[in-house]
JSON list of C-alpha atoms in Angstrom, two decimals:
[
{"chain": "E", "resi": 164, "resn": "UNK", "atom": "CA", "xyz": [-26.19, -9.66, 21.37]},
{"chain": "E", "resi": 165, "resn": "UNK", "atom": "CA", "xyz": [-25.39, -6.03, 22.34]},
{"chain": "E", "resi": 166, "resn": "UNK", "atom": "CA", "xyz": [-21.93, -4.77, 22.39]},
{"chain": "E", "resi": 167, "resn": "UNK", "atom": "CA", "xyz": [-20.46, -2.63, 25.09]},
{"chain": "E", "resi": 168, "resn": "UNK", "atom": "CA", "xyz": [-19.36, 0.89, 24.08]},
{"chain": "E", "resi": 169, "resn": "UNK", "atom": "CA", "xyz": [-15.79, -0.25, 24.47]},
{"chain": "E", "resi": 170, "resn": "UNK", "atom": "CA", "xyz": [-16.30, -3.12, 22.14]},
{"chain": "E", "resi": 171, "resn": "UNK", "atom": "CA", "xyz": [-18.02, -0.78, 19.59]},
{"chain": "E", "resi": 172, "resn": "UNK", "atom": "CA", "xyz": [-15.06, 1.48, 19.76]},
{"chain": "E", "resi": 173, "resn": "UNK", "atom": "CA", "xyz": [-12.50, -1.29, 19.47]},
{"chain": "E", "resi": 174, "resn": "UNK", "atom": "CA", "xyz": [-14.41, -2.62, 16.43]},
{"chain": "E", "resi": 175, "resn": "UNK", "atom": "CA", "xyz": [-14.45, 0.78, 14.84]},
{"chain": "E", "resi": 176, "resn": "UNK", "atom": "CA", "xyz": [-10.69, 1.26, 15.41]},
{"chain": "E", "resi": 177, "resn": "UNK", "atom": "CA", "xyz": [-10.07, -2.23, 13.91]},
{"chain": "E", "resi": 178, "resn": "UNK", "atom": "CA", "xyz": [-12.09, -1.31, 10.88]},
{"chain": "E", "resi": 179, "resn": "UNK", "atom": "CA", "xyz": [-10.34, 1.92, 10.45]},
{"chain": "E", "resi": 180, "resn": "UNK", "atom": "CA", "xyz": [-6.80, 0.35, 10.77]},
{"chain": "E", "resi": 181, "resn": "UNK", "atom": "CA", "xyz": [-7.86, -2.38, 8.22]},
{"chain": "E", "resi": 182, "resn": "UNK", "atom": "CA", "xyz": [-9.00, 0.33, 5.75]},
{"chain": "E", "resi": 183, "resn": "UNK", "atom": "CA", "xyz": [-5.81, 2.21, 6.23]},
{"chain": "E", "resi": 184, "resn": "UNK", "atom": "CA", "xyz": [-3.77, -0.96, 5.69]},
{"chain": "E", "resi": 185, "resn": "UNK", "atom": "CA", "xyz": [-5.59, -1.80, 2.43]},
{"chain": "E", "resi": 186, "resn": "UNK", "atom": "CA", "xyz": [-4.89, 1.66, 1.22]},
{"chain": "E", "resi": 187, "resn": "UNK", "atom": "CA", "xyz": [-1.16, 1.49, 2.17]},
{"chain": "E", "resi": 188, "resn": "UNK", "atom": "CA", "xyz": [-0.84, -1.79, 0.57]},
{"chain": "E", "resi": 189, "resn": "UNK", "atom": "CA", "xyz": [-2.45, -0.56, -2.55]},
{"chain": "E", "resi": 190, "resn": "UNK", "atom": "CA", "xyz": [-0.11, 2.43, -2.63]},
{"chain": "E", "resi": 191, "resn": "UNK", "atom": "CA", "xyz": [2.86, 0.29, -2.07]},
{"chain": "E", "resi": 192, "resn": "UNK", "atom": "CA", "xyz": [1.95, -2.00, -4.93]},
{"chain": "E", "resi": 193, "resn": "UNK", "atom": "CA", "xyz": [1.51, 1.01, -7.19]},
{"chain": "E", "resi": 194, "resn": "UNK", "atom": "CA", "xyz": [4.87, 2.40, -6.27]},
{"chain": "E", "resi": 195, "resn": "UNK", "atom": "CA", "xyz": [6.65, -0.92, -6.58]},
{"chain": "E", "resi": 196, "resn": "UNK", "atom": "CA", "xyz": [5.19, -1.02, -10.20]},
{"chain": "E", "resi": 197, "resn": "UNK", "atom": "CA", "xyz": [6.57, 2.38, -10.94]},
{"chain": "E", "resi": 198, "resn": "UNK", "atom": "CA", "xyz": [10.01, 1.46, -9.40]},
{"chain": "E", "resi": 199, "resn": "UNK", "atom": "CA", "xyz": [10.20, -1.60, -11.61]},
{"chain": "E", "resi": 200, "resn": "UNK", "atom": "CA", "xyz": [9.43, 0.46, -14.75]},
{"chain": "E", "resi": 201, "resn": "UNK", "atom": "CA", "xyz": [12.02, 2.99, -13.76]},
{"chain": "E", "resi": 202, "resn": "UNK", "atom": "CA", "xyz": [14.62, 0.30, -13.21]},
{"chain": "E", "resi": 203, "resn": "UNK", "atom": "CA", "xyz": [13.85, -1.16, -16.71]},
{"chain": "E", "resi": 204, "resn": "UNK", "atom": "CA", "xyz": [14.20, 2.20, -18.34]},
{"chain": "E", "resi": 205, "resn": "UNK", "atom": "CA", "xyz": [17.49, 2.87, -16.47]},
{"chain": "E", "resi": 206, "resn": "UNK", "atom": "CA", "xyz": [18.81, -0.46, -17.46]},
{"chain": "E", "resi": 207, "resn": "UNK", "atom": "CA", "xyz": [17.88, 0.01, -21.08]},
{"chain": "E", "resi": 208, "resn": "UNK", "atom": "CA", "xyz": [19.50, 3.58, -21.23]},
{"chain": "E", "resi": 209, "resn": "UNK", "atom": "CA", "xyz": [22.66, 2.22, -19.65]},
{"chain": "E", "resi": 210, "resn": "UNK", "atom": "CA", "xyz": [22.78, -0.58, -22.13]},
{"chain": "E", "resi": 211, "resn": "UNK", "atom": "CA", "xyz": [22.23, 1.71, -24.96]},
{"chain": "E", "resi": 212, "resn": "UNK", "atom": "CA", "xyz": [24.88, 4.31, -23.85]},
{"chain": "E", "resi": 213, "resn": "UNK", "atom": "CA", "xyz": [27.47, 1.71, -23.02]},
{"chain": "E", "resi": 214, "resn": "UNK", "atom": "CA", "xyz": [27.30, 0.05, -26.48]}
]
């Protein structure tokens, strides 16, 4: 079944938005891991300096 030009454009737009969402989700996951590591280091340094 043939798609109209409008449907083709819509599908391309949806595909691009999905790609961008995957990238953003991946980046957010990476940054959350870094933030968790930083929080762990900060907590350890605080514990060591307050003892």
